[in-house]
Amino acid sequence: HAVYPFTEVVSQEREQQELKDTLLSLQPMVKEHPEESFLDFVSHYLGAAEALRILKATGYDALQLPIVTAAMAYDIIKKHPETQNCTENAGNEWRYATDGYGQLLVQLQRQAQAAGVEFRLEHRLLSVEKSGADHLLAFSHHGEVQMQRARHVILAVPPTAMAGLNLDFPSAWSPFQYDSLPLFKGFLTFEKSWFECMGLTDKMLMSSNPLRKIYFKSDKYLLFYTDSQSALYWRDSVEQGEEIYLERVRRHLEEALPLNGKPLPPIQSHFYKHWPHGVEFYLEPEAKHPAALVHPSG
């Protein structure tokens, strides 16, 4: 493992120090606005236009959601490495697995298989029907529907994905409501690590355009990471075709980066991932939620 580098933020907009000063100055008033959204809270003191600019400067579109109260927003800001510098957590050190977590997952799968667990990958659950004492599960696998019978069923599924099954979720399971935020990450590699001369190596650039947070990983790759509306923007771009997606990536990078009028160097290769259910959450964050939900039929 190594020290996670992306706690030092570069901003093409106004300085991060201004953002930090603003958030720290407003923090004492949070208790006076327990029910207000973070956007309304900041708007109350700074006006709507400035509040929107401040929220965008954090890099997280989710902070604009009506459900996110001021207290929730400050908790999110201080618990993310990219934004912790705006809070009392500025000195926190983060660490990461230098080669990723793939080998750990492989090891865990082998241990489970040795204990008798069977893995069937790339299956999508379509429905669950009660069939006598058993349950009948329908899966989609490479375009074919496969049926599986089981006495007991435990589902580890994003709550909002449950709504797509015939299981009357959440009304038959829980008195609470659920929602989720999409996430999108795009990776880009280049023939030369041109961003080294800009002083961006192992730093993150905050952008007000749909790229939002741009990470420069040593001399290896460039990554942008978005949520909520920006994630939907990139999902839609991908669905319109790779050419349109890459054209928008280039245009927004040229807007955000100090290229001094020069074009972005050619992209050598790229990879992206969209998570429809990237972050799951309750719509009643203050309530006590059970660790597991049980269907009335068992």
PDB file of C-alpha atoms in Angstrom:
ATOM      1  CA  HIS A   1       0.000   0.000   0.000  1.00  0.00           C
ATOM      2  CA  ALA A   2       0.985   3.634  -0.370  1.00  0.00           C
ATOM      3  CA  VAL A   3      -0.179   7.100   0.620  1.00  0.00           C
ATOM      4  CA  TYR A   4      -3.234   8.170  -1.400  1.00  0.00           C
ATOM      5  CA  PRO A   5      -2.079  11.350  -3.161  1.00  0.00           C
ATOM      6  CA  PHE A   6      -5.321  13.077  -4.088  1.00  0.00           C
ATOM      7  CA  THR A   7      -5.789  15.289  -1.058  1.00  0.00           C
ATOM      8  CA  GLU A   8      -4.043  18.209  -2.742  1.00  0.00           C
ATOM      9  CA  VAL A   9      -6.533  19.999  -4.962  1.00  0.00           C
ATOM     10  CA  VAL A  10      -5.818  22.389  -7.818  1.00  0.00           C
ATOM     11  CA  SER A  11      -8.677  24.629  -8.928  1.00  0.00           C
ATOM     12  CA  GLN A  12      -8.921  26.691 -12.082  1.00  0.00           C
ATOM     13  CA  GLU A  13     -11.752  28.612 -10.440  1.00  0.00           C
ATOM     14  CA  ARG A  14     -11.243  30.717  -7.299  1.00  0.00           C
ATOM     15  CA  GLU A  15      -8.756  29.402  -4.778  1.00  0.00           C
ATOM     16  CA  GLN A  16      -9.564  26.403  -2.577  1.00  0.00           C
ATOM     17  CA  GLN A  17      -8.647  28.595   0.386  1.00  0.00           C
ATOM     18  CA  GLU A  18     -11.695  30.744  -0.361  1.00  0.00           C
ATOM     19  CA  LEU A  19     -13.886  27.647  -0.403  1.00  0.00           C
ATOM     20  CA  LYS A  20     -12.385  26.492   2.892  1.00  0.00           C
ATOM     21  CA  ASP A  21     -12.876  29.914   4.515  1.00  0.00           C
ATOM     22  CA  THR A  22     -16.505  30.023   3.386  1.00  0.00           C
ATOM     23  CA  LEU A  23     -17.380  26.532   4.612  1.00  0.00           C
ATOM     24  CA  LEU A  24     -15.657  27.079   7.964  1.00  0.00           C
ATOM     25  CA  SER A  25     -17.396  30.424   8.479  1.00  0.00           C
ATOM     26  CA  LEU A  26     -20.842  28.905   7.836  1.00  0.00           C
ATOM     27  CA  GLN A  27     -20.308  25.736   9.865  1.00  0.00           C
ATOM     28  CA  PRO A  28     -21.321  27.257  13.262  1.00  0.00           C
ATOM     29  CA  MET A  29     -24.786  28.064  11.856  1.00  0.00           C
ATOM     30  CA  VAL A  30     -25.581  24.481  10.775  1.00  0.00           C
ATOM     31  CA  LYS A  31     -27.477  23.667  14.002  1.00  0.00           C
ATOM     32  CA  GLU A  32     -29.821  26.581  13.339  1.00  0.00           C
ATOM     33  CA  HIS A  33     -30.973  24.938  10.068  1.00  0.00           C
ATOM     34  CA  PRO A  34     -31.515  21.235  10.887  1.00  0.00           C
ATOM     35  CA  GLU A  35     -34.138  20.597   8.173  1.00  0.00           C
ATOM     36  CA  GLU A  36     -32.822  22.766   5.337  1.00  0.00           C
ATOM     37  CA  SER A  37     -30.982  21.319   2.381  1.00  0.00           C
ATOM     38  CA  PHE A  38     -27.320  22.237   2.053  1.00  0.00           C
ATOM     39  CA  LEU A  39     -28.127  24.314  -1.033  1.00  0.00           C
ATOM     40  CA  ASP A  40     -30.831  26.272   0.808  1.00  0.00           C
ATOM     41  CA  PHE A  41     -28.570  26.664   3.832  1.00  0.00           C
ATOM     42  CA  VAL A  42     -25.724  28.225   1.835  1.00  0.00           C
ATOM     43  CA  SER A  43     -28.221  30.260  -0.240  1.00  0.00           C
ATOM     44  CA  HIS A  44     -29.649  31.724   2.987  1.00  0.00           C
ATOM     45  CA  TYR A  45     -26.299  33.370   3.752  1.00  0.00           C
ATOM     46  CA  LEU A  46     -24.697  33.878   0.341  1.00  0.00           C
ATOM     47  CA  GLY A  47     -27.536  33.986  -2.188  1.00  0.00           C
ATOM     48  CA  ALA A  48     -28.567  31.332  -4.702  1.00  0.00           C
ATOM     49  CA  ALA A  49     -25.949  32.014  -7.398  1.00  0.00           C
ATOM     50  CA  GLU A  50     -22.989  32.046  -5.010  1.00  0.00           C
ATOM     51  CA  ALA A  51     -24.328  28.989  -3.188  1.00  0.00           C
ATOM     52  CA  LEU A  52     -24.459  27.011  -6.427  1.00  0.00           C
ATOM     53  CA  ARG A  53     -20.896  28.056  -7.249  1.00  0.00           C
ATOM     54  CA  ILE A  54     -19.703  26.964  -3.804  1.00  0.00           C
ATOM     55  CA  LEU A  55     -21.408  23.586  -4.071  1.00  0.00           C
ATOM     56  CA  LYS A  56     -19.983  22.976  -7.546  1.00  0.00           C
ATOM     57  CA  ALA A  57     -16.510  23.827  -6.247  1.00  0.00           C
ATOM     58  CA  THR A  58     -16.680  20.796  -3.933  1.00  0.00           C
ATOM     59  CA  GLY A  59     -16.806  18.504  -6.988  1.00  0.00           C
ATOM     60  CA  TYR A  60     -19.809  16.501  -5.728  1.00  0.00           C
ATOM     61  CA  ASP A  61     -23.106  17.141  -7.519  1.00  0.00           C
ATOM     62  CA  ALA A  62     -24.914  15.099  -4.849  1.00  0.00           C
ATOM     63  CA  LEU A  63     -24.476  17.987  -2.407  1.00  0.00           C
ATOM     64  CA  GLN A  64     -27.092  19.889  -4.447  1.00  0.00           C
ATOM     65  CA  LEU A  65     -29.822  17.312  -3.758  1.00  0.00           C
ATOM     66  CA  PRO A  66     -32.797  18.448  -1.625  1.00  0.00           C
ATOM     67  CA  ILE A  67     -32.333  15.417   0.668  1.00  0.00           C
ATOM     68  CA  VAL A  68     -28.785  16.428   1.649  1.00  0.00           C
ATOM     69  CA  THR A  69     -29.052  18.631   4.718  1.00  0.00           C
ATOM     70  CA  ALA A  70     -26.313  21.011   5.782  1.00  0.00           C
ATOM     71  CA  ALA A  71     -25.204  18.607   8.539  1.00  0.00           C
ATOM     72  CA  MET A  72     -25.058  15.696   6.070  1.00  0.00           C
ATOM     73  CA  ALA A  73     -23.092  17.810   3.583  1.00  0.00           C
ATOM     74  CA  TYR A  74     -20.426  18.791   6.102  1.00  0.00           C
ATOM     75  CA  ASP A  75     -20.107  15.137   7.113  1.00  0.00           C
ATOM     76  CA  ILE A  76     -19.611  14.146   3.449  1.00  0.00           C
ATOM     77  CA  ILE A  77     -17.090  16.928   2.832  1.00  0.00           C
ATOM     78  CA  LYS A  78     -14.901  16.056   5.805  1.00  0.00           C
ATOM     79  CA  LYS A  79     -14.931  12.312   5.020  1.00  0.00           C
ATOM     80  CA  HIS A  80     -13.718  12.508   1.420  1.00  0.00           C
ATOM     81  CA  PRO A  81     -10.000  12.956   0.690  1.00  0.00           C
ATOM     82  CA  GLU A  82     -10.631  15.477  -2.104  1.00  0.00           C
ATOM     83  CA  THR A  83     -12.624  17.841   0.134  1.00  0.00           C
ATOM     84  CA  GLN A  84     -11.290  17.206   3.645  1.00  0.00           C
ATOM     85  CA  ASN A  85      -8.910  20.190   3.317  1.00  0.00           C
ATOM     86  CA  CYS A  86     -11.966  22.424   3.648  1.00  0.00           C
ATOM     87  CA  THR A  87     -12.620  21.093   7.162  1.00  0.00           C
ATOM     88  CA  GLU A  88     -10.847  20.323  10.411  1.00  0.00           C
ATOM     89  CA  ASN A  89      -9.783  16.977   8.830  1.00  0.00           C
ATOM     90  CA  ALA A  90      -7.228  18.646   6.549  1.00  0.00           C
ATOM     91  CA  GLY A  91      -4.311  16.616   7.912  1.00  0.00           C
ATOM     92  CA  ASN A  92      -5.859  13.147   7.531  1.00  0.00           C
ATOM     93  CA  GLU A  93      -3.721  10.661   5.595  1.00  0.00           C
ATOM     94  CA  TRP A  94      -5.354   8.115   3.300  1.00  0.00           C
ATOM     95  CA  ARG A  95      -3.809   4.910   1.947  1.00  0.00           C
ATOM     96  CA  TYR A  96      -4.596   2.666  -1.019  1.00  0.00           C
ATOM     97  CA  ALA A  97      -3.595  -0.719  -2.449  1.00  0.00           C
ATOM     98  CA  THR A  98      -1.007   0.089  -5.136  1.00  0.00           C
ATOM     99  CA  ASP A  99      -1.992  -2.867  -7.350  1.00  0.00           C
ATOM    100  CA  GLY A 100      -5.718  -2.602  -6.680  1.00  0.00           C
ATOM    101  CA  TYR A 101      -7.944  -5.091  -4.880  1.00  0.00           C
ATOM    102  CA  GLY A 102      -8.274  -7.681  -7.647  1.00  0.00           C
ATOM    103  CA  GLN A 103      -5.929 -10.212  -6.045  1.00  0.00           C
ATOM    104  CA  LEU A 104      -7.709  -9.879  -2.698  1.00  0.00           C
ATOM    105  CA  LEU A 105     -11.049 -10.668  -4.362  1.00  0.00           C
ATOM    106  CA  VAL A 106      -9.532 -13.674  -6.156  1.00  0.00           C
ATOM    107  CA  GLN A 107      -8.165 -14.985  -2.863  1.00  0.00           C
ATOM    108  CA  LEU A 108     -11.515 -14.567  -1.105  1.00  0.00           C
ATOM    109  CA  GLN A 109     -13.298 -16.355  -3.967  1.00  0.00           C
ATOM    110  CA  ARG A 110     -10.882 -19.289  -3.727  1.00  0.00           C
ATOM    111  CA  GLN A 111     -11.462 -19.569   0.023  1.00  0.00           C
ATOM    112  CA  ALA A 112     -15.221 -19.552  -0.503  1.00  0.00           C
ATOM    113  CA  GLN A 113     -15.007 -22.169  -3.263  1.00  0.00           C
ATOM    114  CA  ALA A 114     -12.868 -24.389  -1.012  1.00  0.00           C
ATOM    115  CA  ALA A 115     -15.708 -24.207   1.518  1.00  0.00           C
ATOM    116  CA  GLY A 116     -18.230 -25.384  -1.091  1.00  0.00           C
ATOM    117  CA  VAL A 117     -19.556 -22.106  -2.461  1.00  0.00           C
ATOM    118  CA  GLU A 118     -20.424 -22.130  -6.175  1.00  0.00           C
ATOM    119  CA  PHE A 119     -20.022 -18.938  -8.223  1.00  0.00           C
ATOM    120  CA  ARG A 120     -22.095 -18.283 -11.333  1.00  0.00           C
ATOM    121  CA  LEU A 121     -20.952 -14.988 -12.769  1.00  0.00           C
ATOM    122  CA  GLU A 122     -22.626 -12.662 -15.298  1.00  0.00           C
ATOM    123  CA  HIS A 123     -26.130 -13.700 -14.255  1.00  0.00           C
ATOM    124  CA  ARG A 124     -28.857 -11.082 -13.841  1.00  0.00           C
ATOM    125  CA  LEU A 125     -31.793 -11.847 -11.544  1.00  0.00           C
ATOM    126  CA  LEU A 126     -35.110 -11.263 -13.327  1.00  0.00           C
ATOM    127  CA  SER A 127     -37.740 -12.539 -10.884  1.00  0.00           C
ATOM    128  CA  VAL A 128     -38.374 -14.596  -7.749  1.00  0.00           C
ATOM    129  CA  GLU A 129     -41.553 -16.715  -7.442  1.00  0.00           C
ATOM    130  CA  LYS A 130     -42.812 -18.731  -4.472  1.00  0.00           C
ATOM    131  CA  SER A 131     -43.128 -22.385  -5.525  1.00  0.00           C
ATOM    132  CA  GLY A 132     -44.409 -24.591  -2.721  1.00  0.00           C
ATOM    133  CA  ALA A 133     -41.757 -24.657   0.005  1.00  0.00           C
ATOM    134  CA  ASP A 134     -39.156 -23.404  -2.480  1.00  0.00           C
ATOM    135  CA  HIS A 135     -38.450 -20.259  -4.443  1.00  0.00           C
ATOM    136  CA  LEU A 136     -38.051 -20.255  -8.215  1.00  0.00           C
ATOM    137  CA  LEU A 137     -35.482 -17.741  -9.475  1.00  0.00           C
ATOM    138  CA  ALA A 138     -35.223 -16.661 -13.102  1.00  0.00           C
ATOM    139  CA  PHE A 139     -31.820 -15.437 -14.327  1.00  0.00           C
ATOM    140  CA  SER A 140     -30.655 -13.936 -17.594  1.00  0.00           C
ATOM    141  CA  HIS A 141     -27.277 -15.309 -18.717  1.00  0.00           C
ATOM    142  CA  HIS A 142     -25.820 -14.219 -22.071  1.00  0.00           C
ATOM    143  CA  GLY A 143     -29.318 -13.675 -23.463  1.00  0.00           C
ATOM    144  CA  GLU A 144     -30.770 -16.965 -22.215  1.00  0.00           C
ATOM    145  CA  VAL A 145     -33.214 -17.336 -19.319  1.00  0.00           C
ATOM    146  CA  GLN A 146     -32.181 -19.913 -16.723  1.00  0.00           C
ATOM    147  CA  MET A 147     -34.296 -21.151 -13.801  1.00  0.00           C
ATOM    148  CA  GLN A 148     -32.941 -22.037 -10.366  1.00  0.00           C
ATOM    149  CA  ARG A 149     -34.826 -23.597  -7.455  1.00  0.00           C
ATOM    150  CA  ALA A 150     -33.832 -22.692  -3.868  1.00  0.00           C
ATOM    151  CA  ARG A 151     -35.227 -23.335  -0.394  1.00  0.00           C
ATOM    152  CA  HIS A 152     -33.757 -20.163   1.120  1.00  0.00           C
ATOM    153  CA  VAL A 153     -32.902 -16.909  -0.666  1.00  0.00           C
ATOM    154  CA  ILE A 154     -30.685 -14.119   0.647  1.00  0.00           C
ATOM    155  CA  LEU A 155     -30.362 -11.169  -1.722  1.00  0.00           C
ATOM    156  CA  ALA A 156     -27.410  -8.779  -1.602  1.00  0.00           C
ATOM    157  CA  VAL A 157     -28.812  -6.284  -4.093  1.00  0.00           C
ATOM    158  CA  PRO A 158     -28.808  -2.464  -4.212  1.00  0.00           C
ATOM    159  CA  PRO A 159     -32.187  -1.452  -2.708  1.00  0.00           C
ATOM    160  CA  THR A 160     -33.162   0.648  -5.723  1.00  0.00           C
ATOM    161  CA  ALA A 161     -32.389  -2.314  -8.019  1.00  0.00           C
ATOM    162  CA  MET A 162     -34.923  -4.342  -5.998  1.00  0.00           C
ATOM    163  CA  ALA A 163     -37.663  -2.154  -7.452  1.00  0.00           C
ATOM    164  CA  GLY A 164     -37.084  -3.857 -10.812  1.00  0.00           C
ATOM    165  CA  LEU A 165     -37.980  -7.270  -9.387  1.00  0.00           C
ATOM    166  CA  ASN A 166     -41.475  -8.644  -8.734  1.00  0.00           C
ATOM    167  CA  LEU A 167     -40.991  -8.489  -4.966  1.00  0.00           C
ATOM    168  CA  ASP A 168     -43.148  -5.477  -4.034  1.00  0.00           C
ATOM    169  CA  PHE A 169     -40.187  -3.513  -2.748  1.00  0.00           C
ATOM    170  CA  PRO A 170     -40.088  -1.557  -0.503  1.00  0.00           C
ATOM    171  CA  SER A 171     -43.739  -1.637   0.655  1.00  0.00           C
ATOM    172  CA  ALA A 172     -43.728  -5.375   1.516  1.00  0.00           C
ATOM    173  CA  TRP A 173     -40.310  -5.149   3.161  1.00  0.00           C
ATOM    174  CA  SER A 174     -39.739  -1.848   4.882  1.00  0.00           C
ATOM    175  CA  PRO A 175     -41.552   1.340   5.985  1.00  0.00           C
ATOM    176  CA  PHE A 176     -38.621   3.353   4.609  1.00  0.00           C
ATOM    177  CA  GLN A 177     -37.891   4.704   1.139  1.00  0.00           C
ATOM    178  CA  TYR A 178     -34.643   4.356  -0.810  1.00  0.00           C
ATOM    179  CA  ASP A 179     -32.845   6.125  -3.608  1.00  0.00           C
ATOM    180  CA  SER A 180     -29.462   6.007  -5.313  1.00  0.00           C
ATOM    181  CA  LEU A 181     -26.959   8.141  -7.180  1.00  0.00           C
ATOM    182  CA  PRO A 182     -25.233   7.072 -10.397  1.00  0.00           C
ATOM    183  CA  LEU A 183     -21.444   7.237 -10.688  1.00  0.00           C
ATOM    184  CA  PHE A 184     -19.215   7.466 -13.765  1.00  0.00           C
ATOM    185  CA  LYS A 185     -15.427   7.126 -14.075  1.00  0.00           C
ATOM    186  CA  GLY A 186     -13.403   7.694 -17.229  1.00  0.00           C
ATOM    187  CA  PHE A 187      -9.728   6.673 -17.593  1.00  0.00           C
ATOM    188  CA  LEU A 188      -7.441   8.086 -20.306  1.00  0.00           C
ATOM    189  CA  THR A 189      -3.859   7.213 -21.228  1.00  0.00           C
ATOM    190  CA  PHE A 190      -1.466   9.212 -23.413  1.00  0.00           C
ATOM    191  CA  GLU A 191       1.824   8.494 -25.168  1.00  0.00           C
ATOM    192  CA  LYS A 192       3.613  11.069 -23.001  1.00  0.00           C
ATOM    193  CA  SER A 193       2.932  12.219 -19.436  1.00  0.00           C
ATOM    194  CA  TRP A 194       2.424  15.799 -20.642  1.00  0.00           C
ATOM    195  CA  PHE A 195       0.781  16.906 -17.396  1.00  0.00           C
ATOM    196  CA  GLU A 196       4.044  16.551 -15.429  1.00  0.00           C
ATOM    197  CA  CYS A 197       5.328  19.900 -16.710  1.00  0.00           C
ATOM    198  CA  MET A 198       2.107  21.526 -15.471  1.00  0.00           C
ATOM    199  CA  GLY A 199       2.782  20.419 -11.912  1.00  0.00           C
ATOM    200  CA  LEU A 200      -0.325  18.236 -11.880  1.00  0.00           C
ATOM    201  CA  THR A 201       1.322  14.861 -11.148  1.00  0.00           C
ATOM    202  CA  ASP A 202      -0.549  13.064  -8.327  1.00  0.00           C
ATOM    203  CA  LYS A 203      -2.893  16.014  -7.905  1.00  0.00           C
ATOM    204  CA  MET A 204      -6.588  16.547  -8.566  1.00  0.00           C
ATOM    205  CA  LEU A 205      -8.025  19.406 -10.579  1.00  0.00           C
ATOM    206  CA  MET A 206     -11.487  20.606  -9.615  1.00  0.00           C
ATOM    207  CA  SER A 207     -13.572  21.705 -12.605  1.00  0.00           C
ATOM    208  CA  SER A 208     -16.952  23.392 -12.885  1.00  0.00           C
ATOM    209  CA  ASN A 209     -17.710  21.579 -16.172  1.00  0.00           C
ATOM    210  CA  PRO A 210     -19.083  17.974 -16.323  1.00  0.00           C
ATOM    211  CA  LEU A 211     -15.640  16.429 -15.717  1.00  0.00           C
ATOM    212  CA  ARG A 212     -15.931  17.746 -12.118  1.00  0.00           C
ATOM    213  CA  LYS A 213     -12.901  15.988 -10.543  1.00  0.00           C
ATOM    214  CA  ILE A 214      -9.838  15.242 -12.710  1.00  0.00           C
ATOM    215  CA  TYR A 215      -7.056  13.084 -11.243  1.00  0.00           C
ATOM    216  CA  PHE A 216      -3.514  12.852 -12.643  1.00  0.00           C
ATOM    217  CA  LYS A 217      -1.980   9.536 -11.524  1.00  0.00           C
ATOM    218  CA  SER A 218       1.825   9.837 -11.647  1.00  0.00           C
ATOM    219  CA  ASP A 219       2.825   9.344 -15.310  1.00  0.00           C
ATOM    220  CA  LYS A 220       0.304   6.562 -15.893  1.00  0.00           C
ATOM    221  CA  TYR A 221      -3.148   7.943 -16.628  1.00  0.00           C
ATOM    222  CA  LEU A 222      -5.737  10.674 -16.232  1.00  0.00           C
ATOM    223  CA  LEU A 223      -9.032   9.877 -14.520  1.00  0.00           C
ATOM    224  CA  PHE A 224     -12.236  11.843 -14.100  1.00  0.00           C
ATOM    225  CA  TYR A 225     -14.852  10.853 -11.528  1.00  0.00           C
ATOM    226  CA  THR A 226     -18.410  12.177 -11.396  1.00  0.00           C
ATOM    227  CA  ASP A 227     -21.737  11.555  -9.692  1.00  0.00           C
ATOM    228  CA  SER A 228     -25.419  12.443 -10.097  1.00  0.00           C
ATOM    229  CA  GLN A 229     -26.186  14.759 -13.046  1.00  0.00           C
ATOM    230  CA  SER A 230     -22.627  14.765 -14.366  1.00  0.00           C
ATOM    231  CA  ALA A 231     -22.608  10.947 -14.306  1.00  0.00           C
ATOM    232  CA  LEU A 232     -25.833  10.931 -16.330  1.00  0.00           C
ATOM    233  CA  TYR A 233     -24.273  13.387 -18.797  1.00  0.00           C
ATOM    234  CA  TRP A 234     -21.387  10.986 -19.455  1.00  0.00           C
ATOM    235  CA  ARG A 235     -23.674   7.956 -19.620  1.00  0.00           C
ATOM    236  CA  ASP A 236     -25.717   9.741 -22.289  1.00  0.00           C
ATOM    237  CA  SER A 237     -22.509  10.698 -24.124  1.00  0.00           C
ATOM    238  CA  VAL A 238     -21.364   7.068 -24.224  1.00  0.00           C
ATOM    239  CA  GLU A 239     -24.772   5.940 -25.486  1.00  0.00           C
ATOM    240  CA  GLN A 240     -24.441   8.390 -28.418  1.00  0.00           C
ATOM    241  CA  GLY A 241     -21.226   6.686 -29.488  1.00  0.00           C
ATOM    242  CA  GLU A 242     -17.527   6.616 -28.702  1.00  0.00           C
ATOM    243  CA  GLU A 243     -16.733   9.454 -31.106  1.00  0.00           C
ATOM    244  CA  ILE A 244     -19.152  11.849 -29.393  1.00  0.00           C
ATOM    245  CA  TYR A 245     -17.992  10.724 -25.937  1.00  0.00           C
ATOM    246  CA  LEU A 246     -14.300  11.333 -26.704  1.00  0.00           C
ATOM    247  CA  GLU A 247     -15.024  14.649 -28.434  1.00  0.00           C
ATOM    248  CA  ARG A 248     -16.789  15.883 -25.287  1.00  0.00           C
ATOM    249  CA  VAL A 249     -14.005  14.583 -23.059  1.00  0.00           C
ATOM    250  CA  ARG A 250     -11.410  16.465 -25.126  1.00  0.00           C
ATOM    251  CA  ARG A 251     -13.470  19.674 -25.224  1.00  0.00           C
ATOM    252  CA  HIS A 252     -14.090  19.746 -21.482  1.00  0.00           C
ATOM    253  CA  LEU A 253     -10.464  18.885 -20.693  1.00  0.00           C
ATOM    254  CA  GLU A 254      -9.282  21.748 -22.904  1.00  0.00           C
ATOM    255  CA  GLU A 255     -11.686  24.037 -20.999  1.00  0.00           C
ATOM    256  CA  ALA A 256     -10.447  22.893 -17.582  1.00  0.00           C
ATOM    257  CA  LEU A 257      -6.694  22.531 -18.154  1.00  0.00           C
ATOM    258  CA  PRO A 258      -4.065  25.314 -18.399  1.00  0.00           C
ATOM    259  CA  LEU A 259      -3.067  24.368 -21.955  1.00  0.00           C
ATOM    260  CA  ASN A 260      -2.474  27.986 -23.027  1.00  0.00           C
ATOM    261  CA  GLY A 261      -4.468  27.530 -26.215  1.00  0.00           C
ATOM    262  CA  LYS A 262      -2.695  24.339 -27.252  1.00  0.00           C
ATOM    263  CA  PRO A 263      -4.814  21.284 -28.156  1.00  0.00           C
ATOM    264  CA  LEU A 264      -4.990  18.309 -25.829  1.00  0.00           C
ATOM    265  CA  PRO A 265      -2.410  15.640 -26.818  1.00  0.00           C
ATOM    266  CA  PRO A 266      -3.892  12.594 -28.615  1.00  0.00           C
ATOM    267  CA  ILE A 267      -5.624  10.072 -26.369  1.00  0.00           C
ATOM    268  CA  GLN A 268      -3.839   6.722 -26.641  1.00  0.00           C
ATOM    269  CA  SER A 269      -6.446   4.511 -24.971  1.00  0.00           C
ATOM    270  CA  HIS A 270      -9.433   4.886 -22.703  1.00  0.00           C
ATOM    271  CA  PHE A 271     -11.756   2.952 -20.419  1.00  0.00           C
ATOM    272  CA  TYR A 272     -14.931   3.989 -18.608  1.00  0.00           C
ATOM    273  CA  LYS A 273     -17.419   2.551 -16.164  1.00  0.00           C
ATOM    274  CA  HIS A 274     -20.962   3.658 -15.305  1.00  0.00           C
ATOM    275  CA  TRP A 275     -22.696   2.467 -12.143  1.00  0.00           C
ATOM    276  CA  PRO A 276     -26.493   3.079 -12.267  1.00  0.00           C
ATOM    277  CA  HIS A 277     -26.704   2.348  -8.523  1.00  0.00           C
ATOM    278  CA  GLY A 278     -23.397   3.891  -7.518  1.00  0.00           C
ATOM    279  CA  VAL A 279     -24.398   5.122  -4.064  1.00  0.00           C
ATOM    280  CA  GLU A 280     -27.454   3.847  -2.180  1.00  0.00           C
ATOM    281  CA  PHE A 281     -29.103   5.783   0.626  1.00  0.00           C
ATOM    282  CA  TYR A 282     -32.249   6.045   2.732  1.00  0.00           C
ATOM    283  CA  LEU A 283     -34.626   8.957   2.253  1.00  0.00           C
ATOM    284  CA  GLU A 284     -35.010   9.059   6.054  1.00  0.00           C
ATOM    285  CA  PRO A 285     -31.350   9.380   7.118  1.00  0.00           C
ATOM    286  CA  GLU A 286     -32.127  10.082  10.772  1.00  0.00           C
ATOM    287  CA  ALA A 287     -34.216   6.940  11.285  1.00  0.00           C
ATOM    288  CA  LYS A 288     -32.873   3.684  12.723  1.00  0.00           C
ATOM    289  CA  HIS A 289     -32.766   1.174   9.890  1.00  0.00           C
ATOM    290  CA  PRO A 290     -32.466  -2.597  10.344  1.00  0.00           C
ATOM    291  CA  ALA A 291     -29.283  -4.299   9.163  1.00  0.00           C
ATOM    292  CA  ALA A 292     -31.365  -6.658   7.003  1.00  0.00           C
ATOM    293  CA  LEU A 293     -34.887  -6.655   5.605  1.00  0.00           C
ATOM    294  CA  VAL A 294     -37.088  -9.787   5.735  1.00  0.00           C
ATOM    295  CA  HIS A 295     -40.026 -10.408   3.431  1.00  0.00           C
ATOM    296  CA  PRO A 296     -43.301 -11.214   5.276  1.00  0.00           C
ATOM    297  CA  SER A 297     -43.525 -14.589   3.495  1.00  0.00           C
ATOM    298  CA  GLY A 298     -40.098 -15.524   4.825  1.00  0.00           C
TER     299      GLY A 298
END
